[in-house]
Short mmCIF file of C-alpha atoms in Angstrom, two decimals:
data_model
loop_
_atom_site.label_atom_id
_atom_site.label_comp_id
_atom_site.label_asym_id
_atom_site.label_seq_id
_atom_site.Cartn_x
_atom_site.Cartn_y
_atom_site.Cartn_z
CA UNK A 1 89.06 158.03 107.71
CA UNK A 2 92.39 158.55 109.27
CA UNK A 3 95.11 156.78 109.22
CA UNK A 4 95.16 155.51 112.48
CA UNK A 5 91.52 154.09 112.22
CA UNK A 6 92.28 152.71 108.77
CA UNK A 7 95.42 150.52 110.27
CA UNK A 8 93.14 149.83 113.52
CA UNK A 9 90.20 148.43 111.14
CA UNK A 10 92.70 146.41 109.39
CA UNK A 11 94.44 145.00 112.51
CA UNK A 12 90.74 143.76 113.85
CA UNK A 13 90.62 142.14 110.65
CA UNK A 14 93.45 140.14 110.41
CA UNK A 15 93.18 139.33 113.89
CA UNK A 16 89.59 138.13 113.40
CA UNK A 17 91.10 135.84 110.40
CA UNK A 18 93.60 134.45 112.23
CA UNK A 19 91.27 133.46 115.73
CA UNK A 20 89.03 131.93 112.43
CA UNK A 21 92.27 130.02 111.17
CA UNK A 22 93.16 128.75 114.83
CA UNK A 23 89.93 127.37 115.41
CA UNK A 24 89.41 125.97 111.83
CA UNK A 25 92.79 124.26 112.65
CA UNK A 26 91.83 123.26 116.24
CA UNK A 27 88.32 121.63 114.71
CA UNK A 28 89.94 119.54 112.55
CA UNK A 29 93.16 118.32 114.47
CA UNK A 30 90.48 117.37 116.79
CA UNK A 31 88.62 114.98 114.20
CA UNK A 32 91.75 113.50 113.02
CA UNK A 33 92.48 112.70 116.80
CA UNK A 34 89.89 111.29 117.21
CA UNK A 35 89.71 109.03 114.44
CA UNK A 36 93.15 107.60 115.48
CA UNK A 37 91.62 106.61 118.56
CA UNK A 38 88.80 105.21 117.26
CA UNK A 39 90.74 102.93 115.18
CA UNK A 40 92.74 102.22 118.06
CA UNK A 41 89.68 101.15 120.14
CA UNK A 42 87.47 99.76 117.72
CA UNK A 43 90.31 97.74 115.64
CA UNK A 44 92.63 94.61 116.55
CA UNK A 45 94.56 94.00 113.31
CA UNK A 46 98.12 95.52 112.37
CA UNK A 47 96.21 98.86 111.71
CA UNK A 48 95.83 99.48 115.66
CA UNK A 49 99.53 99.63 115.80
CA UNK A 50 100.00 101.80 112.96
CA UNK A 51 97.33 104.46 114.78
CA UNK A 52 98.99 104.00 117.70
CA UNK A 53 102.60 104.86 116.45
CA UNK A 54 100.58 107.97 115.01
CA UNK A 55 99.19 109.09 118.39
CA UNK A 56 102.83 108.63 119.58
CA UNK A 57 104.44 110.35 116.89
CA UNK A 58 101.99 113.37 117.82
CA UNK A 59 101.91 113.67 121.30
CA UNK A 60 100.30 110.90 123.62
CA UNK A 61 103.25 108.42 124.02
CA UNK A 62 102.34 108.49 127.57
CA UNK A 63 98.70 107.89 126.98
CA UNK A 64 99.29 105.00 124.44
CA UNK A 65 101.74 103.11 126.67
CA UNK A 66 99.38 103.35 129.89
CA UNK A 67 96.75 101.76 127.34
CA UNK A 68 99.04 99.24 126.46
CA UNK A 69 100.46 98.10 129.90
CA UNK A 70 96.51 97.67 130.75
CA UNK A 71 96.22 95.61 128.11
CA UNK A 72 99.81 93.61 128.52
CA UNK A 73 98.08 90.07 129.24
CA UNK A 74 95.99 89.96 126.51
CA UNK A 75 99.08 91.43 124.40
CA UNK A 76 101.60 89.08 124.97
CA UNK A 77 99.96 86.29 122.35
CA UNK A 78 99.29 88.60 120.13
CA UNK A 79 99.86 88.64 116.48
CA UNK A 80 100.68 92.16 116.51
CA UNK A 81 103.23 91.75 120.09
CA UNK A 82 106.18 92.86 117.96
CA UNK A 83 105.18 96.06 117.15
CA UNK A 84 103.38 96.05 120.82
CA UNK A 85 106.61 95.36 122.64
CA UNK A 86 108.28 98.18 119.99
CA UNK A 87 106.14 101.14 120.89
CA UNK A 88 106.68 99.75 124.49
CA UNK A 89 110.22 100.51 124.09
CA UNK A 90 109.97 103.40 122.69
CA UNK A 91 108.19 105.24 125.25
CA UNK A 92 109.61 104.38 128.18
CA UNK A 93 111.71 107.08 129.43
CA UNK A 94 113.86 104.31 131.15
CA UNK A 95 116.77 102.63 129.42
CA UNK A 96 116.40 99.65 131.45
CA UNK A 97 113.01 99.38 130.79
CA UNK A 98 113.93 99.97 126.86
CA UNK A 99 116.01 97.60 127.11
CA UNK A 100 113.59 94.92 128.86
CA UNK A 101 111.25 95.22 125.84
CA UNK A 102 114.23 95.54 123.04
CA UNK A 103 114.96 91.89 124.45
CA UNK A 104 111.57 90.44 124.07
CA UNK A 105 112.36 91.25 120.51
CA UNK A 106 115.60 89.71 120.03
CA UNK A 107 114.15 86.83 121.53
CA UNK A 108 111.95 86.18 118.76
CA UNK A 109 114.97 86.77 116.34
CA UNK A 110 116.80 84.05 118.52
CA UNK A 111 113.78 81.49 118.29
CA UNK A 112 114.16 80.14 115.33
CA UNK A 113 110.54 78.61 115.16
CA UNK A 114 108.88 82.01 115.65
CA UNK A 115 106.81 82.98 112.99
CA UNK A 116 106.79 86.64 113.33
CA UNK A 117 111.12 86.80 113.12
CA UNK A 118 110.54 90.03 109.79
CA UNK A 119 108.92 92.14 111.90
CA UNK A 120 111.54 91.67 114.74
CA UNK A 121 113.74 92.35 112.02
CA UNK A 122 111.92 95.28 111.38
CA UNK A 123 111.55 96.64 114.65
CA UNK A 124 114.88 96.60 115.92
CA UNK A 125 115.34 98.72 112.66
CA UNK A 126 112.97 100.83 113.05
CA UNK A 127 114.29 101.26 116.89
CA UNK A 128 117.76 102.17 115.86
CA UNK A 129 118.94 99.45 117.94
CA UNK A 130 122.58 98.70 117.72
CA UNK A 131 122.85 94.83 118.19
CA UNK A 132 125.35 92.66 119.76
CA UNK A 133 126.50 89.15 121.11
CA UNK A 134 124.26 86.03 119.78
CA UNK A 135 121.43 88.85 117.87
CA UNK A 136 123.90 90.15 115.76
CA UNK A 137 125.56 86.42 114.92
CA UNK A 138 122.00 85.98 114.39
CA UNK A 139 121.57 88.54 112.00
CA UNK A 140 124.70 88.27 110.21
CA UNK A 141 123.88 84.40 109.51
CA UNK A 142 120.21 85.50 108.13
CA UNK A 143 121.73 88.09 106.29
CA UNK A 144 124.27 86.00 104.58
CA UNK A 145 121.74 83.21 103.42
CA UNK A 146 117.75 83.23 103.56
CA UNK A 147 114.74 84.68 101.50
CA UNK A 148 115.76 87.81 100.15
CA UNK A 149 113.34 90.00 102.07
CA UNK A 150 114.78 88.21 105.85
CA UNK A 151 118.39 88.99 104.17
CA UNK A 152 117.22 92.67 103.42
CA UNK A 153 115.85 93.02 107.07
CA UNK A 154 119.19 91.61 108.57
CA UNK A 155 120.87 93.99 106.41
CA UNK A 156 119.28 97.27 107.80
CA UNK A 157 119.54 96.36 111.25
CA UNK A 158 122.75 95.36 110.92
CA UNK A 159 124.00 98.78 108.98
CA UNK A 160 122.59 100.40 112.48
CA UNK A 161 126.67 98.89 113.66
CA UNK A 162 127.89 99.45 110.40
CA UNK A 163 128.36 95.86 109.87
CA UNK A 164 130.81 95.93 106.93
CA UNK A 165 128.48 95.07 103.77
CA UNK A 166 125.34 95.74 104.88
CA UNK A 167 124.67 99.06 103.00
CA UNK A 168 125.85 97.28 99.76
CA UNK A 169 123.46 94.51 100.22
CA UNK A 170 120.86 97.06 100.59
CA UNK A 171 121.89 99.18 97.42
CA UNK A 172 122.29 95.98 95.36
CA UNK A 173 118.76 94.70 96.21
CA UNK A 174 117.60 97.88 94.98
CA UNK A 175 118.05 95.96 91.73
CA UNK A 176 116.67 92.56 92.47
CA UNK A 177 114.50 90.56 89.64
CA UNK A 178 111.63 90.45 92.84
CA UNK A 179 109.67 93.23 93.05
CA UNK A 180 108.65 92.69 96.74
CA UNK A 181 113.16 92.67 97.37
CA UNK A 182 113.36 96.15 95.65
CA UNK A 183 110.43 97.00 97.93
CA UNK A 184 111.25 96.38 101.10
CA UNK A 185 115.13 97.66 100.20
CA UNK A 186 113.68 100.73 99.57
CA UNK A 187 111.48 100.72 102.42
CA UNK A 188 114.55 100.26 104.62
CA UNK A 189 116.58 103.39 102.91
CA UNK A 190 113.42 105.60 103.30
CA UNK A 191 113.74 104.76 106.93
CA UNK A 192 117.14 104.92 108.13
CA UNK A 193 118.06 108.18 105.64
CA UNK A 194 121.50 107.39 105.38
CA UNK A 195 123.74 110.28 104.72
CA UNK A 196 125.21 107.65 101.69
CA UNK A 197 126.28 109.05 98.33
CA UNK A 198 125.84 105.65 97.73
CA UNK A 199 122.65 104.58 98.49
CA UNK A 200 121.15 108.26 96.87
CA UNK A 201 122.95 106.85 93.56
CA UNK A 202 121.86 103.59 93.46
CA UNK A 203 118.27 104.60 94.37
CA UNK A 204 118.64 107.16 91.12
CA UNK A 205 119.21 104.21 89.12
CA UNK A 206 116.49 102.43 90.21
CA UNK A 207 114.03 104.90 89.99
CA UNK A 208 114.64 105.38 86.43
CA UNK A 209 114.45 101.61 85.86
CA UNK A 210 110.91 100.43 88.01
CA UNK A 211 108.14 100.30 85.94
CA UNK A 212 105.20 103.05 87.54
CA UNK A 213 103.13 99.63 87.68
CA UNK A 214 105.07 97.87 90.07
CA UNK A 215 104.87 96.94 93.46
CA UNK A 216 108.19 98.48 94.20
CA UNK A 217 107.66 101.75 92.08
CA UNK A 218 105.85 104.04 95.26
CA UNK A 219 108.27 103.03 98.21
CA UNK A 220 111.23 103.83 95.67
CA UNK A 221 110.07 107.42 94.99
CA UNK A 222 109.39 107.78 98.39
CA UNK A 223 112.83 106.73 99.44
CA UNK A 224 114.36 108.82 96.50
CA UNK A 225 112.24 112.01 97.89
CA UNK A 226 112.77 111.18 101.69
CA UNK A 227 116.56 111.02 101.03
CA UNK A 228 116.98 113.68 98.33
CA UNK A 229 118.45 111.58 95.97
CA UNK A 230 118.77 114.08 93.07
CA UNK A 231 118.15 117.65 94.33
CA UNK A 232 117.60 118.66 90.54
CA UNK A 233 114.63 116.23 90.13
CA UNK A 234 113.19 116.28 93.70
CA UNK A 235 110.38 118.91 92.47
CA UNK A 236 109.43 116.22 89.88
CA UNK A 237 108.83 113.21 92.35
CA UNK A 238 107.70 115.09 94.75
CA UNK A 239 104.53 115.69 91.92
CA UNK A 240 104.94 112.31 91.53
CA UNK A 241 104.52 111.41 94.86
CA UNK A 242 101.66 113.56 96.15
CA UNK A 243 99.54 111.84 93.11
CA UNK A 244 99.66 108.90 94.54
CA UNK A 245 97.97 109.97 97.17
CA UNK A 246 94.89 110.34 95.38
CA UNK A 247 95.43 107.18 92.77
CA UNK A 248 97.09 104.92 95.87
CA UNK A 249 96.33 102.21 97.70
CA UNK A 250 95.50 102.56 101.09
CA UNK A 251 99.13 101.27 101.48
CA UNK A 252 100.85 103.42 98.78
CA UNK A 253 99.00 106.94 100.47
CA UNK A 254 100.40 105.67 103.61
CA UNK A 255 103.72 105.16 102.42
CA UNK A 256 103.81 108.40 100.81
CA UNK A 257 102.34 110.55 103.41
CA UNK A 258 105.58 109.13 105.56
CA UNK A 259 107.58 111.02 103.38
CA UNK A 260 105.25 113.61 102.19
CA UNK A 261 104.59 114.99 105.70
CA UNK A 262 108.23 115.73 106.36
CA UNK A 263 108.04 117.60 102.93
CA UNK A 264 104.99 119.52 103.30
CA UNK A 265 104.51 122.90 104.51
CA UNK A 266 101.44 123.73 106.81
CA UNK A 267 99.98 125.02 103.73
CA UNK A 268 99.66 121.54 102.33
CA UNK A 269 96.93 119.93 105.11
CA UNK A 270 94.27 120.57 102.58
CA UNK A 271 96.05 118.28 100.70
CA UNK A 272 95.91 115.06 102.48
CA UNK A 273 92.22 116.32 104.32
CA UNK A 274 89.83 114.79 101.80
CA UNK A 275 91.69 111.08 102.58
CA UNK A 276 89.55 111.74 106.05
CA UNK A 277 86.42 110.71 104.57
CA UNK A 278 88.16 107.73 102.95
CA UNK A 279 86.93 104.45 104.41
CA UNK A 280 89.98 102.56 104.68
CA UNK A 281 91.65 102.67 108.26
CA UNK A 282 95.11 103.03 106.74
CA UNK A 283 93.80 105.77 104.70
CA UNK A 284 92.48 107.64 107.59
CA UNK A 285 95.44 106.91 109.90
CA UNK A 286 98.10 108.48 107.07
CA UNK A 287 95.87 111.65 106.96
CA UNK A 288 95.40 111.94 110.91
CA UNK A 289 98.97 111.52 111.28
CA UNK A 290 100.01 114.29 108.52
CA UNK A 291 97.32 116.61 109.87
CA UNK A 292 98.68 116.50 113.22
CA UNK A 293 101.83 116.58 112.14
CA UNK A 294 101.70 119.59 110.14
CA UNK A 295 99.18 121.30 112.68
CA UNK A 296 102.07 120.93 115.25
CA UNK A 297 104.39 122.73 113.56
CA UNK A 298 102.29 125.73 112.88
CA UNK A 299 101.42 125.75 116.13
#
């Protein structure tokens, strides 16, 4: 055969692969769609949310927040408003309407007989809202006295203004004698990434001190990997990591596929795609989310 044919024959080849591998890929980016929305429709604990910021995160912010301003009567005495209001805010493409919703938030952090005050907490981290005025007082008085995961909370949003402190309160709880403290501390590092020699250090430490049993042990490694705490050993945790998504808990894989999918190459989906078939929504909303994810950027 010449040589011509030979590199023709071998062109129609790959081609043919590669058409295979884009529809392969289509297929199942398709399925972990539309599992997300399932759970979305089908589901009204804090599991809805946590599909919903997927199918943000990948693509339909639009389509989420028309869903949700349908539903805004029935959302506003929700258990789950917080996180509502913050995936409200965070697709608006209007900073007054941002701000409308921000608001609603600090409002519950202002009303001191409000029982859902954490996740406020929590979402005005998670929003990278800088606070000011009577919030931040707020926050600065809850982060001064309180129980130690409201003091943690105040701490990250507060670090958001660089409120003088709040970094070292978050670094020092990595040590706390509670479990559920070094927990959320971590949780809060693996989300705002500081660029902190500090905060890399101090979650060293505490890696190498949390027992592998603990409650704490899988949102530390996560932060450690999510921030690249030790270059040298980030191969290791990685490992350590990606286990957990097969010996986890529906939480845990979750918590690790946060970090994992921003680690992964698109040569890793066939990692996470068994947790599909898993029967726990949380399960099945981490995997959706890295799919997509990772699907994305190949694309």
């Amino acid at each position: 055969m010449q040589w011509w044919k030979i590199a023709m024959v071998a062109a129609l080849t790959l081609a043919a692969g590669l058409r295979a591998d884009d529809a392969a890929d289509a297929a199942l980016a398709k399925r972990a769609r539309a599992m997300l929305h399932h759970i979305v429709d089908t589901n009204q604990s804090s599991v809805r949310v946590d599909a919903m910021d997927a199918l943000v995160a990948t693509g339909e912010g639009r389509a989420v927040r028309d869903q949700l301003m349908r539903e805004r009567a029935g959302n506003e005495a929700s258990v789950y408003r917080v996180g509502i209001w913050r995936i409200l805010a965070n697709t608006t493409s209007s900073p007054y309407e941002r701000m409308q919703w921000i608001e609603r938030i600090e409002g519950v952090i202002l009303n001191p007989r409000a029982a859902d005050q954490l996740q406020a907490m929590e979402a005005l981290g998670r929003l990278n809202h800088r606070v000011k005025g009577k919030v931040r007082e707020a926050l600065r008085a809850r982060a001064a006295a309180g129980p130690e995961e409201d003091v943690i909370a105040a701490q990250w949003v507060l670090q958001g203004v660089s409120e003088t402190g709040s970094m070292a309160g978050l670094t020092k709880a990595l040590a706390s004698p509670d479990a559920s403290a070094r927990q959320h501390a971590a949780y809060a590092l693996r989300c705002l990434e500081p660029f902190d020699v500090s905060a890399r250090q101090a979650l060293v430490r505490a890696l190498e001190k949390e027992p592998e049993d603990s409650v704490a042990y899988p949102y530390v490694l996560s932060a450690a990997v999510a921030l690249r705490a030790d270059r040298s050993r980030l191969a290791e945790w990685q490992d350590k990591l990606e286990k957990l998504l097969i010996t986890g808990t529906p939480a845990i894989r979750f918590e690790a596929c946060q970090t994992l999918m921003r680690r992964f190459s698109t040569a890793d989906v066939a990692k996470v795609t068994p947790l599909l078939d898993d029967k726990d929504p949380t399960t099945q909303i981490a995997a959706a989310w890295t799919i997509l994810w990772l699907l994305d950027r190949r694309g």
